[in-house]
XYZ file of C-alpha atoms in Angstrom:
467
model
C 67.659 60.843 -25.007
C 67.331 57.083 -25.492
C 65.816 54.031 -23.685
C 63.437 51.464 -24.204
C 59.757 52.385 -24.608
C 57.232 51.882 -21.341
C 57.271 48.012 -20.670
C 53.613 46.646 -19.684
C 53.329 45.137 -16.965
C 53.196 41.071 -16.556
C 49.668 40.302 -17.107
C 48.147 36.572 -15.778
C 46.899 34.895 -18.423
C 42.456 34.750 -18.207
C 41.611 32.229 -15.794
C 39.806 30.609 -19.229
C 40.413 30.590 -22.700
C 37.688 31.958 -24.669
C 36.352 28.908 -25.713
C 35.845 27.025 -22.025
C 34.642 30.422 -20.595
C 31.568 30.054 -23.019
C 31.375 26.811 -21.657
C 31.422 27.538 -18.841
C 29.022 29.941 -18.824
C 27.149 27.771 -20.782
C 27.194 24.823 -18.149
C 25.650 27.530 -15.381
C 23.034 27.274 -17.169
C 20.792 24.060 -15.881
C 20.518 21.349 -17.601
C 16.582 21.921 -18.039
C 16.939 25.078 -18.904
C 19.360 24.109 -21.988
C 17.377 21.286 -23.372
C 13.923 22.966 -23.310
C 12.810 21.251 -26.691
C 12.498 24.338 -29.741
C 9.907 22.922 -31.753
C 7.530 20.292 -31.590
C 9.344 18.048 -32.832
C 11.103 18.635 -29.992
C 8.512 18.666 -27.707
C 8.286 14.885 -25.062
C 4.953 13.183 -23.823
C 1.259 15.036 -24.921
C 0.420 12.905 -27.419
C -3.521 14.071 -26.130
C -2.407 16.926 -26.993
C 0.385 17.547 -29.895
C 0.189 14.242 -31.208
C -0.433 13.947 -35.070
C -4.309 15.081 -35.472
C -4.701 16.004 -31.929
C -6.101 19.814 -30.392
C -3.607 21.545 -29.958
C -1.378 20.337 -32.407
C -4.430 21.789 -35.593
C -4.137 24.876 -33.954
C -0.342 25.524 -33.923
C -0.383 24.597 -37.410
C -3.045 26.473 -38.922
C -1.303 29.462 -36.822
C -5.137 29.660 -35.319
C -4.562 29.627 -30.961
C -7.073 30.920 -28.616
C -6.458 31.982 -25.379
C -5.470 29.220 -22.927
C -4.597 27.758 -19.256
C -2.782 25.021 -19.717
C -3.213 22.877 -16.109
C -0.635 20.185 -15.294
C 1.724 18.699 -12.475
C 5.336 19.974 -12.317
C 7.938 19.515 -15.084
C 5.132 18.551 -17.367
C 6.657 20.952 -19.692
C 3.591 23.723 -19.776
C 6.090 26.911 -19.570
C 7.661 24.608 -22.418
C 4.628 24.841 -24.788
C 4.321 27.965 -24.496
C 7.644 28.624 -25.973
C 7.400 26.908 -28.734
C 3.854 28.374 -29.319
C 5.115 31.169 -29.613
C 8.347 30.083 -31.804
C 6.238 28.973 -34.493
C 3.512 32.440 -33.537
C 6.572 34.686 -33.974
C 5.286 36.974 -32.368
C 5.336 39.723 -29.974
C 5.866 37.818 -26.275
C 6.354 38.420 -23.633
C 6.998 36.415 -19.984
C 6.120 36.625 -16.624
C 5.574 34.742 -13.425
C 2.742 36.160 -11.362
C 5.266 34.642 -8.252
C 8.182 37.692 -9.096
C 5.531 39.894 -11.094
C 3.013 42.493 -9.379
C -0.769 43.652 -11.409
C 0.846 47.124 -12.739
C 3.535 46.045 -13.996
C 0.631 43.116 -16.150
C -1.124 46.000 -17.051
C 1.325 48.583 -18.511
C 2.065 45.274 -20.832
C -1.141 44.841 -21.429
C -1.543 48.441 -22.452
C 1.291 48.869 -24.255
C -0.353 45.541 -26.409
C -3.434 47.173 -26.376
C -1.167 50.113 -28.417
C 0.910 47.726 -30.134
C -1.941 45.948 -31.611
C -3.882 49.602 -33.120
C -0.438 50.027 -35.015
C 0.739 47.292 -36.291
C -2.914 44.261 -35.925
C -1.066 41.571 -34.792
C -1.677 40.022 -31.020
C 1.393 40.704 -28.118
C 1.528 36.789 -26.908
C 1.237 36.948 -22.860
C 2.881 34.649 -21.380
C 2.448 34.188 -17.586
C 3.712 31.817 -15.547
C 1.731 29.911 -11.733
C -1.123 32.704 -12.868
C -3.741 31.326 -9.928
C -1.126 33.365 -8.252
C -2.891 36.591 -9.055
C -6.090 36.969 -7.140
C -9.767 36.734 -8.886
C -9.924 40.922 -9.214
C -5.925 41.105 -9.950
C -6.855 38.464 -13.325
C -9.914 40.750 -14.523
C -7.268 43.119 -15.740
C -6.742 40.852 -18.652
C -10.601 40.592 -19.401
C -10.701 43.184 -21.652
C -7.479 42.638 -23.882
C -8.427 39.438 -24.262
C -11.886 39.882 -25.340
C -10.961 42.522 -28.126
C -8.179 39.761 -29.672
C -5.585 42.341 -28.296
C -3.793 39.766 -26.681
C -2.902 35.880 -26.944
C -3.222 34.839 -22.729
C -1.657 31.946 -22.272
C -1.194 31.070 -18.369
C 0.121 28.018 -16.674
C -0.959 26.820 -13.439
C -0.522 23.104 -10.655
C -3.551 24.040 -9.702
C -7.052 23.009 -10.971
C -8.667 25.958 -12.239
C -11.479 25.265 -12.156
C -10.819 26.702 -8.245
C -8.005 29.604 -9.039
C -9.215 31.577 -11.892
C -12.450 33.626 -12.176
C -15.095 32.915 -14.013
C -14.963 35.456 -16.433
C -11.946 34.763 -17.713
C -12.247 30.891 -17.810
C -15.332 32.030 -19.697
C -13.025 33.353 -22.082
C -9.750 30.586 -22.506
C -9.819 27.233 -24.044
C -8.176 24.882 -20.410
C -6.195 22.244 -21.719
C -5.272 19.743 -18.856
C -1.409 18.208 -19.457
C -0.895 15.340 -17.452
C 2.494 13.750 -15.913
C 4.673 11.813 -18.329
C 5.386 8.069 -18.290
C 8.738 6.740 -17.217
C 9.720 5.853 -20.801
C 8.815 9.671 -22.206
C 11.745 10.401 -19.218
C 14.323 7.857 -20.569
C 14.032 9.293 -23.956
C 14.710 12.850 -22.711
C 17.514 11.851 -20.450
C 19.174 9.455 -23.819
C 18.589 13.170 -25.018
C 20.525 14.939 -23.211
C 23.043 12.477 -23.172
C 23.511 12.268 -26.060
C 23.493 16.098 -27.628
C 26.888 16.945 -28.237
C 25.664 21.358 -27.922
C 22.616 21.857 -25.159
C 23.386 18.439 -23.161
C 26.112 16.523 -21.269
C 27.095 15.006 -24.783
C 31.332 16.347 -25.100
C 30.760 14.548 -21.625
C 30.956 11.187 -23.200
C 29.092 9.701 -20.002
C 28.707 5.824 -20.634
C 25.175 5.509 -18.257
C 23.462 1.772 -18.511
C 20.419 1.871 -18.567
C 18.678 0.338 -16.417
C 20.148 3.140 -13.992
C 19.096 6.060 -16.747
C 15.611 3.801 -16.187
C 15.512 3.572 -12.316
C 15.894 8.122 -12.467
C 12.874 8.609 -14.261
C 11.227 5.669 -11.929
C 12.779 8.472 -9.720
C 11.325 11.682 -10.883
C 7.805 11.041 -10.694
C 6.173 11.958 -14.147
C 8.178 15.466 -13.783
C 10.577 16.419 -16.668
C 13.007 19.333 -15.067
C 13.431 17.016 -12.338
C 14.264 14.098 -14.158
C 17.086 16.583 -15.429
C 18.502 18.203 -12.596
C 18.819 14.347 -10.879
C 20.996 13.146 -14.167
C 22.758 16.589 -14.198
C 23.486 15.815 -10.426
C 25.082 12.061 -11.799
C 27.028 13.708 -14.182
C 28.833 16.177 -10.991
C 29.312 12.966 -9.399
C 30.917 11.359 -11.723
C 33.303 14.028 -13.653
C 34.672 13.995 -10.116
C 34.936 10.315 -9.574
C 35.729 8.659 -12.730
C 33.486 6.297 -12.356
C 28.945 6.041 -13.296
C 27.586 5.515 -9.449
C 27.057 2.194 -8.294
C 23.088 1.419 -6.473
C 23.845 2.515 -3.110
C 25.376 5.805 -4.711
C 22.721 6.366 -6.555
C 20.676 6.646 -3.772
C 22.692 9.032 -2.347
C 23.039 11.225 -4.532
C 19.077 11.599 -4.577
C 18.326 11.498 -1.318
C 15.357 11.202 -1.111
C 12.626 10.818 -4.117
C 10.653 13.817 -3.884
C 7.290 12.852 -4.253
C 4.415 14.593 -5.873
C 2.883 16.705 -3.140
C 0.652 19.660 -2.585
C -0.418 19.993 0.300
C -3.240 23.240 -0.959
C -3.470 21.768 -3.961
C -5.975 19.320 -6.205
C -3.488 16.628 -4.598
C -3.772 16.855 -1.525
C -8.077 15.926 -2.551
C -6.768 13.028 -4.570
C -4.834 11.714 -2.417
C -7.066 11.851 0.405
C -9.938 10.779 -1.154
C -8.004 7.813 -2.557
C -7.767 6.816 0.737
C -11.276 6.956 1.734
C -12.073 5.112 -1.253
C -9.730 2.345 -0.702
C -10.862 1.654 2.700
C -14.391 2.194 1.511
C -13.537 -0.875 -1.044
C -12.161 -3.253 1.326
C -8.806 -2.572 0.638
C -6.674 -2.658 2.930
C -2.526 -3.005 0.805
C -4.377 0.081 -1.189
C -5.071 2.031 2.203
C -1.709 1.077 3.323
C -0.310 2.448 0.309
C -1.817 5.444 0.354
C -1.290 6.459 4.313
C 2.334 5.296 3.604
C 3.065 7.291 0.155
C 1.048 10.589 1.889
C 2.478 10.850 5.945
C 6.430 10.477 3.724
C 4.898 13.676 0.916
C 4.708 15.077 4.782
C 0.426 15.095 4.908
C -0.881 16.762 7.936
C -1.579 13.241 10.033
C -4.597 14.881 12.043
C -6.187 15.515 8.250
C -5.040 11.363 7.279
C -6.798 10.854 10.759
C -9.858 12.748 10.428
C -10.637 10.759 7.052
C -10.171 7.488 8.210
C -12.982 8.880 11.427
C -15.276 10.394 8.542
C -14.918 6.462 6.392
C -15.842 5.067 9.820
C -18.670 6.912 10.594
C -20.523 7.512 6.211
C -18.678 4.030 5.715
C -19.002 1.264 8.963
C -21.479 3.182 10.639
C -22.531 0.249 12.640
C -21.945 -2.321 10.847
C -18.935 -2.243 13.388
C -19.636 0.162 16.038
C -16.092 0.155 17.311
C -15.031 1.538 13.868
C -14.865 4.651 15.357
C -13.836 3.989 19.030
C -10.836 2.725 16.818
C -10.050 6.211 14.678
C -10.818 8.367 17.077
C -7.845 6.557 19.659
C -5.369 6.282 16.345
C -5.851 10.068 16.784
C -5.419 10.687 20.437
C -2.169 8.163 20.012
C -0.926 10.175 17.724
C -1.265 13.358 19.651
C 0.293 11.027 21.963
C 3.538 9.484 20.070
C 4.066 12.452 17.032
C 5.657 10.885 14.332
C 7.707 8.345 14.203
C 5.820 6.725 16.186
C 2.043 8.135 16.125
C 2.290 6.665 12.036
C 1.517 3.242 13.020
C -1.508 3.909 15.182
C -2.826 5.350 12.746
C -2.099 2.813 10.176
C -3.578 0.499 12.359
C -6.573 2.328 12.378
C -7.051 2.622 8.583
C -6.006 -0.246 8.227
C -9.324 -1.826 10.892
C -11.312 0.684 9.138
C -10.587 -0.269 5.832
C -11.730 -4.840 6.601
C -14.592 -3.573 8.782
C -17.717 -4.809 7.815
C -19.222 -1.578 5.717
C -23.068 0.209 6.462
C -24.168 3.415 4.433
C -27.445 3.473 6.307
C -27.189 6.041 8.058
C -25.234 8.467 5.353
C -28.421 7.243 3.966
C -31.231 7.928 6.758
C -29.449 11.426 7.122
C -30.100 11.787 2.952
C -33.123 10.806 3.871
C -34.702 13.535 6.338
C -32.447 16.144 5.108
C -34.488 16.157 1.910
C -37.729 15.803 4.055
C -36.635 18.832 5.377
C -36.219 20.221 2.592
C -38.843 20.345 0.973
C -41.782 19.435 3.638
C -43.098 22.192 5.950
C -41.260 22.694 9.343
C -44.754 21.232 11.520
C -43.698 22.217 15.135
C -43.319 19.306 16.787
C -46.696 17.373 18.107
C -48.009 18.387 20.966
C -47.646 14.580 22.657
C -44.081 15.305 22.934
C -43.240 18.665 24.344
C -43.058 19.419 27.832
C -45.763 20.998 30.124
C -43.167 23.253 33.040
C -46.453 25.973 33.821
C -50.185 26.142 33.961
C -49.952 27.860 30.795
C -48.599 24.913 28.621
C -50.636 22.132 30.665
C -53.746 23.411 29.653
C -52.967 23.994 25.774
C -52.553 20.471 25.414
C -48.668 20.554 25.522
C -47.674 17.013 27.006
C -50.685 14.792 26.500
C -51.256 11.574 24.723
C -47.643 10.939 25.161
C -47.113 7.049 26.682
C -43.504 6.749 28.581
C -42.846 3.480 26.816
C -40.930 2.207 30.574
C -44.996 1.849 31.872
C -45.887 -0.856 29.743
C -45.100 -4.266 29.271
C -43.516 -3.964 25.664
C -41.651 -1.752 26.822
C -42.629 0.616 24.172
C -45.479 2.598 22.817
C -46.985 2.772 19.307
C -46.388 6.541 19.645
C -45.592 8.549 17.072
C -42.618 10.679 17.286
C -42.566 12.500 13.178
C -44.731 14.872 12.976
C -48.543 14.288 11.120
C -46.943 15.049 7.441
C -44.098 12.787 7.733
C -45.578 10.115 10.285
C -45.281 6.559 8.968
C -41.263 6.951 7.239
C -38.334 5.458 7.333
C -35.064 6.883 7.274
C -33.163 4.320 9.027
C -32.408 0.733 7.125
C -30.294 -1.308 8.199
C -27.926 -3.443 6.260
C -27.249 -7.594 7.041
C -23.633 -6.310 7.453
C -21.442 -6.953 10.708
C -23.440 -6.650 13.831
C -26.384 -4.103 11.585
C -27.874 -7.633 10.154
C -28.956 -7.635 14.537
C -29.973 -4.110 15.068
C -32.230 -5.194 11.482
C -33.498 -7.971 13.666
C -34.020 -5.981 17.069
C -35.764 -3.418 14.437
C -38.681 -6.468 13.363
C -38.242 -7.017 17.502
C -39.557 -3.750 18.184
C -41.863 -3.789 15.277
C -43.901 -7.061 16.838
C -43.809 -5.821 20.876
C -45.209 -2.299 19.052
C -47.978 -3.987 16.993
C -49.075 -6.601 20.757
C -48.948 -3.150 22.110
C -51.021 -1.711 19.652
C -53.623 -4.409 20.059
C -53.733 -4.571 23.257
C -54.772 -0.874 23.503
C -57.125 -1.871 20.738
C -59.109 -4.422 22.627
C -59.307 -1.659 25.943
C -56.987 -3.231 28.082
C -54.136 -0.728 29.443
C -51.744 -3.523 30.889
C -49.344 -0.721 32.459
C -46.240 -1.633 34.850
C -48.125 -0.239 37.127
C -51.698 -1.761 36.897
């Protein structure tokens, strides 16, 4: 039986030729990941750690690296540095994220690392991203393996390790601080990504003006990953439109600059501290900047109001007793208006406190009295200052010797209000600033009236208003 053999059905050609498929697969990997440095020579920034002759570079080159905690803001190269170290040491490398990994998995890999060490004498490099996400008891799982040298632990954190890592672990690791990258470093990283035809955007032959590259670097706020993500967005935009974006289109693509801010981390307290110190230093311009920066970044306005109130008491005090009222009224205005309307009330109070006369006399008074409370015996209240609501108390001498100030023409007496051991102690000493200059004069006048009262009393003349 003759005839043609069975024909294969027509097949559609592949959506991408093989080479294009590989390229499409590569492009699905974010640019920031593709451009991750592989060696110290490719690494940018952190010259204080990896520059010629610097501590970490010497450790890496000598291949004698202790367990490390790399602490710094996002996008500063912490994870990259860990991968560079692993590549340099050419050792068994295990990577985990504390966000995605349970402590049971970590214990299992620690046990495997201990077995590997016993069999080969080689350490396992265990990389834990965001190690602060493990609670302090979970962190204890690392201790015996780090202590015995069976593992080389490298953890990264964006929060102050003094607060979130337990003391036992901190004593067994070296903490290295990474800094936000400067604009020049990020420009260099972006330029390399534009030029690299294999891992970067070089094959697209994009023409990005230097001034545009500079703007992207500034928008990145010291975060290389953010800068590369922005550049990738712009590359997609340029491919779609066929031209580089204008300044207006740049803002459209970038939307709004994302400010470095962690409302639960150290940066939160750094910014509040910057605001407080600017108000204390009578710098209204810095005060405006920090208030706006925090509120634009999403800080709870109540935290800003609380810090303004604190400064009004601690650093202005009675030099301008309206400062506390203004700060409190601004908070009330915010609660009534909300945002965005309430932001100017907050700024008004902050600037008022910044330009108000300054005095820390109340803080110094508190500190001195607090020291005496802590260091002196807690004497009983002197009898003449006690009330005597019962006959027994009266018989015990409660209230005896009390001098009612309104009974005397001076309006005051030389009666002491302090316990005997502290008699004569001076806590409140007003400054010469603002209202406190008048208060200081008032206290001098009161002292003179007390002296006059004591003299009359010594002369035997009571001189009460009821005489």
